[in-house]
Amino acid sequence: MAAPSISKPDFPWWLAVAGVLALAAALAIAASDLYAQVFATVAKGIGITVFVTVVAFAMASIIGLGIALMGLSGSTWLRQIARFYVEIIRGVPILVLLFWIAFAGAPAFVAAWNALTAPLQSAGILGELLVRDVSLLWRAIMALTIGYSAFISEVFRAGIQSVEKGQIEAAKALGLSRAQRFRLVVFPQAIRTILPPLGNDFVALVKDSSLVSVLGVADITQMGKVYAAGSFRFFETYSITAYIYLILTIGLSLSLRALERRLRRQHEE
């Protein structure tokens, strides 16, 4: 019986076309004073977009891992709390969650903080916290953190459950503690399963970070909105805005795929 033939991977024609279009767009921006001005204005928001994305993703990953471990624990209460969190948060649109955290959650947090620290405030140790002291930037980051932590927790849960039980039983037989089993046996194997969907969530968060513009946070989208409203150059402005987001997301996607291939080769070796 003949061995099945292994097909060669397709040449990435899509990437070649995208690269040509990106180069053409870059040349158009360099050659046109108008496009150069729009790009310079919109690009001012790249720093905020990157900051929001990285901070929110890092915190969401930490919370998501904690929720995933709660969902896999031996305690029924912890499992039910984790499932309640995941299902409720995933059922609320990110934009609605953003508005709720910004205009309802933040005032509630400030009121609770002032109530808990009232003795310290009376003694002059702490000052009263005001709602305006909580910046819109951090309200937006917290909303994205909470929203994405529910999705990321499911990624971690699925990855951890993909590890063969025999590996865990062998680690138990060696006398490893629960924490040691997770750190030395479970997580190193689970990360190969976790990385691809986790990378997808990171790219998705780059795009969803544009939602912070509804709060006036000066990210890429907000800078584009402000420029377009003042110049009425909507086509040019939003074309440049889309171009910048495409550069960020496609670049991240390619980097993550390269990392996945490297990890796969290391595993095969």
CSV table of C-alpha atoms in Angstrom, one decimal:
chain,number,residue,atom,x,y,z
A,1,MET,CA,0.0,0.0,0.0
A,2,ALA,CA,1.4,3.3,-1.1
A,3,ALA,CA,2.2,5.8,1.6
A,4,PRO,CA,-0.1,8.9,1.5
A,5,SER,CA,1.6,11.9,-0.1
A,6,ILE,CA,2.2,14.9,1.9
A,7,SER,CA,1.1,18.0,0.1
A,8,LYS,CA,3.3,21.0,0.2
A,9,PRO,CA,2.0,24.2,1.8
A,10,ASP,CA,0.5,26.7,-0.5
A,11,PHE,CA,2.5,29.7,-1.4
A,12,PRO,CA,1.1,32.7,0.6
A,13,TRP,CA,-0.2,34.6,-2.3
A,14,TRP,CA,-2.5,36.5,0.0
A,15,LEU,CA,0.5,37.8,1.9
A,16,ALA,CA,2.3,38.8,-1.3
A,17,VAL,CA,-0.7,40.7,-2.5
A,18,ALA,CA,-1.2,42.3,1.0
A,19,GLY,CA,2.5,43.3,1.0
A,20,VAL,CA,2.3,44.9,-2.4
A,21,LEU,CA,-0.8,46.9,-1.3
A,22,ALA,CA,0.9,47.9,1.9
A,23,LEU,CA,3.9,49.1,0.0
A,24,ALA,CA,1.7,51.0,-2.5
A,25,ALA,CA,-0.1,52.6,0.4
A,26,ALA,CA,3.1,53.6,2.1
A,27,LEU,CA,4.4,55.2,-1.2
A,28,ALA,CA,1.0,57.1,-1.5
A,29,ILE,CA,1.4,58.4,2.0
A,30,ALA,CA,4.9,59.5,1.4
A,31,ALA,CA,4.0,61.2,-1.9
A,32,SER,CA,0.9,63.0,-0.7
A,33,ASP,CA,1.0,65.9,1.9
A,34,LEU,CA,-2.6,65.2,2.8
A,35,TYR,CA,-2.2,61.5,3.5
A,36,ALA,CA,1.1,62.2,5.3
A,37,GLN,CA,-0.7,64.7,7.5
A,38,VAL,CA,-3.5,62.3,8.2
A,39,PHE,CA,-1.1,59.5,9.0
A,40,ALA,CA,1.0,61.6,11.3
A,41,THR,CA,-2.2,62.6,13.2
A,42,VAL,CA,-3.7,59.2,13.5
A,43,ALA,CA,-0.4,57.5,14.3
A,44,LYS,CA,-0.2,59.6,17.5
A,45,GLY,CA,-2.8,57.1,19.0
A,46,ILE,CA,-0.6,54.0,18.4
A,47,GLY,CA,1.0,54.3,21.8
A,48,ILE,CA,-2.3,54.4,23.6
A,49,THR,CA,-3.6,51.5,21.5
A,50,VAL,CA,-0.6,49.4,22.3
A,51,PHE,CA,-0.6,50.3,26.0
A,52,VAL,CA,-4.3,49.5,26.3
A,53,THR,CA,-3.9,46.2,24.5
A,54,VAL,CA,-0.8,44.9,26.3
A,55,VAL,CA,-2.0,45.9,29.8
A,56,ALA,CA,-5.6,44.6,29.4
A,57,PHE,CA,-4.3,41.3,27.8
A,58,ALA,CA,-1.8,40.8,30.6
A,59,MET,CA,-4.3,41.3,33.3
A,60,ALA,CA,-7.0,39.3,31.5
A,61,SER,CA,-4.6,36.4,31.1
A,62,ILE,CA,-3.8,36.4,34.9
A,63,ILE,CA,-7.5,36.6,35.8
A,64,GLY,CA,-8.4,34.1,33.1
A,65,LEU,CA,-5.8,31.6,34.4
A,66,GLY,CA,-7.2,32.0,37.9
A,67,ILE,CA,-10.8,31.4,36.7
A,68,ALA,CA,-9.7,28.4,34.7
A,69,LEU,CA,-8.0,26.8,37.8
A,70,MET,CA,-11.1,27.5,39.8
A,71,GLY,CA,-13.2,25.8,37.2
A,72,LEU,CA,-11.0,22.7,37.4
A,73,SER,CA,-10.7,22.6,41.1
A,74,GLY,CA,-12.2,19.9,43.3
A,75,SER,CA,-14.5,22.4,45.1
A,76,THR,CA,-18.0,22.5,43.7
A,77,TRP,CA,-18.4,26.1,44.9
A,78,LEU,CA,-15.3,27.2,43.1
A,79,ARG,CA,-16.4,25.5,39.9
A,80,GLN,CA,-19.8,27.1,40.1
A,81,ILE,CA,-18.4,30.5,40.7
A,82,ALA,CA,-16.1,30.2,37.8
A,83,ARG,CA,-18.9,29.0,35.5
A,84,PHE,CA,-21.1,31.8,36.6
A,85,TYR,CA,-18.4,34.4,35.9
A,86,VAL,CA,-17.6,33.0,32.5
A,87,GLU,CA,-21.2,32.6,31.3
A,88,ILE,CA,-22.3,36.1,32.6
A,89,ILE,CA,-19.3,38.0,31.2
A,90,ARG,CA,-19.3,36.2,27.9
A,91,GLY,CA,-23.0,37.0,27.5
A,92,VAL,CA,-22.5,40.8,27.7
A,93,PRO,CA,-21.2,42.7,24.6
A,94,ILE,CA,-17.8,44.3,25.2
A,95,LEU,CA,-19.2,47.8,24.3
A,96,VAL,CA,-22.0,47.4,26.8
A,97,LEU,CA,-19.5,46.2,29.4
A,98,LEU,CA,-17.3,49.2,28.6
A,99,PHE,CA,-20.2,51.6,29.3
A,100,TRP,CA,-21.2,49.8,32.4
A,101,ILE,CA,-17.7,49.8,33.9
A,102,ALA,CA,-17.1,53.4,33.0
A,103,PHE,CA,-20.4,54.9,34.2
A,104,ALA,CA,-21.8,52.5,36.8
A,105,GLY,CA,-18.9,50.3,38.0
A,106,ALA,CA,-16.4,53.1,38.6
A,107,PRO,CA,-18.8,55.2,40.7
A,108,ALA,CA,-19.7,52.1,42.7
A,109,PHE,CA,-16.1,51.2,43.2
A,110,VAL,CA,-15.3,54.8,44.4
A,111,ALA,CA,-18.3,54.7,46.9
A,112,ALA,CA,-17.2,51.3,48.2
A,113,TRP,CA,-13.6,52.5,48.6
A,114,ASN,CA,-14.6,55.6,50.5
A,115,ALA,CA,-16.8,53.5,52.8
A,116,LEU,CA,-14.0,51.0,53.6
A,117,THR,CA,-11.4,53.7,54.1
A,118,ALA,CA,-13.6,56.1,56.0
A,119,PRO,CA,-11.7,55.7,59.3
A,120,LEU,CA,-8.4,56.4,57.5
A,121,GLN,CA,-9.9,59.4,55.8
A,122,SER,CA,-11.2,60.8,59.1
A,123,ALA,CA,-7.7,60.4,60.6
A,124,GLY,CA,-6.2,62.3,57.7
A,125,ILE,CA,-4.2,59.4,56.4
A,126,LEU,CA,-6.1,59.1,53.2
A,127,GLY,CA,-7.9,61.6,51.1
A,128,GLU,CA,-11.4,61.1,49.7
A,129,LEU,CA,-11.4,59.4,46.3
A,130,LEU,CA,-13.5,61.1,43.6
A,131,VAL,CA,-15.0,59.5,40.5
A,132,ARG,CA,-13.0,61.9,38.4
A,133,ASP,CA,-9.8,60.5,39.9
A,134,VAL,CA,-10.4,57.2,38.1
A,135,SER,CA,-9.4,58.1,34.5
A,136,LEU,CA,-11.4,57.0,31.5
A,137,LEU,CA,-8.3,55.2,30.2
A,138,TRP,CA,-8.2,52.9,33.2
A,139,ARG,CA,-11.9,52.4,33.2
A,140,ALA,CA,-11.6,51.2,29.6
A,141,ILE,CA,-8.7,48.9,30.4
A,142,MET,CA,-10.6,47.3,33.3
A,143,ALA,CA,-13.6,46.7,31.0
A,144,LEU,CA,-11.5,45.0,28.4
A,145,THR,CA,-9.7,43.0,31.1
A,146,ILE,CA,-12.9,41.7,32.5
A,147,GLY,CA,-14.5,41.0,29.2
A,148,TYR,CA,-11.5,39.1,27.7
A,149,SER,CA,-10.7,37.3,30.9
A,150,ALA,CA,-13.8,35.1,30.5
A,151,PHE,CA,-12.8,34.1,27.0
A,152,ILE,CA,-9.2,33.5,27.9
A,153,SER,CA,-10.2,31.4,30.9
A,154,GLU,CA,-11.9,29.0,28.5
A,155,VAL,CA,-8.7,28.8,26.4
A,156,PHE,CA,-6.7,27.9,29.5
A,157,ARG,CA,-9.3,25.4,30.7
A,158,ALA,CA,-9.3,23.6,27.3
A,159,GLY,CA,-5.5,23.6,27.1
A,160,ILE,CA,-5.1,22.2,30.6
A,161,GLN,CA,-7.7,19.5,30.1
A,162,SER,CA,-5.9,18.4,26.8
A,163,VAL,CA,-3.0,17.1,28.8
A,164,GLU,CA,-3.2,13.3,29.1
A,165,LYS,CA,-4.2,12.1,32.6
A,166,GLY,CA,-1.4,9.5,32.5
A,167,GLN,CA,1.2,12.4,32.6
A,168,ILE,CA,-0.5,13.7,35.7
A,169,GLU,CA,-0.7,10.3,37.3
A,170,ALA,CA,3.0,9.8,36.6
A,171,ALA,CA,3.8,13.1,38.2
A,172,LYS,CA,1.8,12.1,41.3
A,173,ALA,CA,3.7,8.8,41.5
A,174,LEU,CA,7.0,10.8,41.6
A,175,GLY,CA,5.7,12.7,44.6
A,176,LEU,CA,5.2,16.1,43.0
A,177,SER,CA,2.9,18.5,44.7
A,178,ARG,CA,-0.2,19.9,43.0
A,179,ALA,CA,1.7,23.2,42.2
A,180,GLN,CA,4.8,21.3,41.0
A,181,ARG,CA,2.6,19.1,38.7
A,182,PHE,CA,1.0,22.1,37.2
A,183,ARG,CA,4.3,24.1,36.8
A,184,LEU,CA,6.5,21.3,35.6
A,185,VAL,CA,4.2,18.8,33.8
A,186,VAL,CA,0.8,20.3,32.9
A,187,PHE,CA,1.5,23.8,31.8
A,188,PRO,CA,4.5,23.1,29.6
A,189,GLN,CA,2.4,20.6,27.6
A,190,ALA,CA,-0.8,22.7,27.7
A,191,ILE,CA,0.9,25.8,26.3
A,192,ARG,CA,1.2,24.2,22.8
A,193,THR,CA,-2.6,23.9,22.7
A,194,ILE,CA,-3.2,27.3,24.5
A,195,LEU,CA,-0.9,29.5,22.3
A,196,PRO,CA,-2.8,29.5,19.0
A,197,PRO,CA,-6.2,30.6,20.5
A,198,LEU,CA,-4.5,32.8,23.0
A,199,GLY,CA,-2.7,34.6,20.1
A,200,ASN,CA,-6.1,35.0,18.3
A,201,ASP,CA,-7.5,36.6,21.4
A,202,PHE,CA,-4.6,39.0,21.5
A,203,VAL,CA,-5.1,40.0,17.9
A,204,ALA,CA,-8.8,40.4,18.5
A,205,LEU,CA,-8.1,42.6,21.5
A,206,VAL,CA,-6.0,44.9,19.3
A,207,LYS,CA,-9.1,45.5,17.2
A,208,ASP,CA,-11.5,45.7,20.2
A,209,SER,CA,-9.2,48.3,21.8
A,210,SER,CA,-10.8,50.7,19.3
A,211,LEU,CA,-13.9,50.6,21.4
A,212,VAL,CA,-12.2,52.8,24.0
A,213,SER,CA,-12.6,55.7,21.6
A,214,VAL,CA,-16.3,55.9,22.7
A,215,LEU,CA,-14.9,57.2,26.0
A,216,GLY,CA,-12.7,59.8,24.3
A,217,VAL,CA,-9.5,57.9,25.0
A,218,ALA,CA,-6.9,59.1,22.5
A,219,ASP,CA,-6.2,55.8,20.7
A,220,ILE,CA,-5.9,55.3,16.9
A,221,THR,CA,-9.6,55.4,16.3
A,222,GLN,CA,-10.3,58.4,18.4
A,223,MET,CA,-7.5,60.4,16.7
A,224,GLY,CA,-9.0,59.5,13.4
A,225,LYS,CA,-12.5,60.5,14.5
A,226,VAL,CA,-11.2,63.9,15.7
A,227,TYR,CA,-9.3,64.6,12.5
A,228,ALA,CA,-12.2,63.5,10.3
A,229,ALA,CA,-14.7,65.6,12.2
A,230,GLY,CA,-12.5,68.7,11.8
A,231,SER,CA,-11.4,68.3,8.2
A,232,PHE,CA,-14.3,66.3,6.7
A,233,ARG,CA,-11.7,64.1,5.1
A,234,PHE,CA,-13.5,60.9,6.0
A,235,PHE,CA,-12.3,58.7,3.2
A,236,GLU,CA,-8.6,59.6,3.7
A,237,THR,CA,-8.8,59.4,7.5
A,238,TYR,CA,-10.5,56.1,7.9
A,239,SER,CA,-8.5,54.5,5.1
A,240,ILE,CA,-5.3,55.4,7.0
A,241,THR,CA,-6.9,54.2,10.2
A,242,ALA,CA,-7.7,50.9,8.7
A,243,TYR,CA,-4.2,50.7,7.2
A,244,ILE,CA,-2.6,51.1,10.6
A,245,TYR,CA,-4.8,48.5,12.2
A,246,LEU,CA,-4.0,46.1,9.4
A,247,ILE,CA,-0.3,46.6,9.8
A,248,LEU,CA,-0.6,45.9,13.5
A,249,THR,CA,-2.9,42.8,13.3
A,250,ILE,CA,-1.3,41.1,10.3
A,251,GLY,CA,2.2,41.7,11.7
A,252,LEU,CA,1.1,40.2,15.0
A,253,SER,CA,-0.6,37.2,13.3
A,254,LEU,CA,2.6,36.4,11.3
A,255,SER,CA,4.7,36.7,14.4
A,256,LEU,CA,2.5,34.4,16.4
A,257,ARG,CA,2.4,31.8,13.6
A,258,ALA,CA,6.2,31.8,13.5
A,259,LEU,CA,6.3,31.2,17.2
A,260,GLU,CA,3.8,28.3,16.9
A,261,ARG,CA,6.0,26.7,14.2
A,262,ARG,CA,9.1,27.1,16.3
A,263,LEU,CA,7.4,25.5,19.3
A,264,ARG,CA,6.1,22.7,17.1
A,265,ARG,CA,9.6,21.9,15.8
A,266,GLN,CA,11.1,21.9,19.3
A,267,HIS,CA,8.4,19.5,20.4
A,268,GLU,CA,9.1,17.2,17.4
A,269,GLU,CA,12.8,17.2,18.1
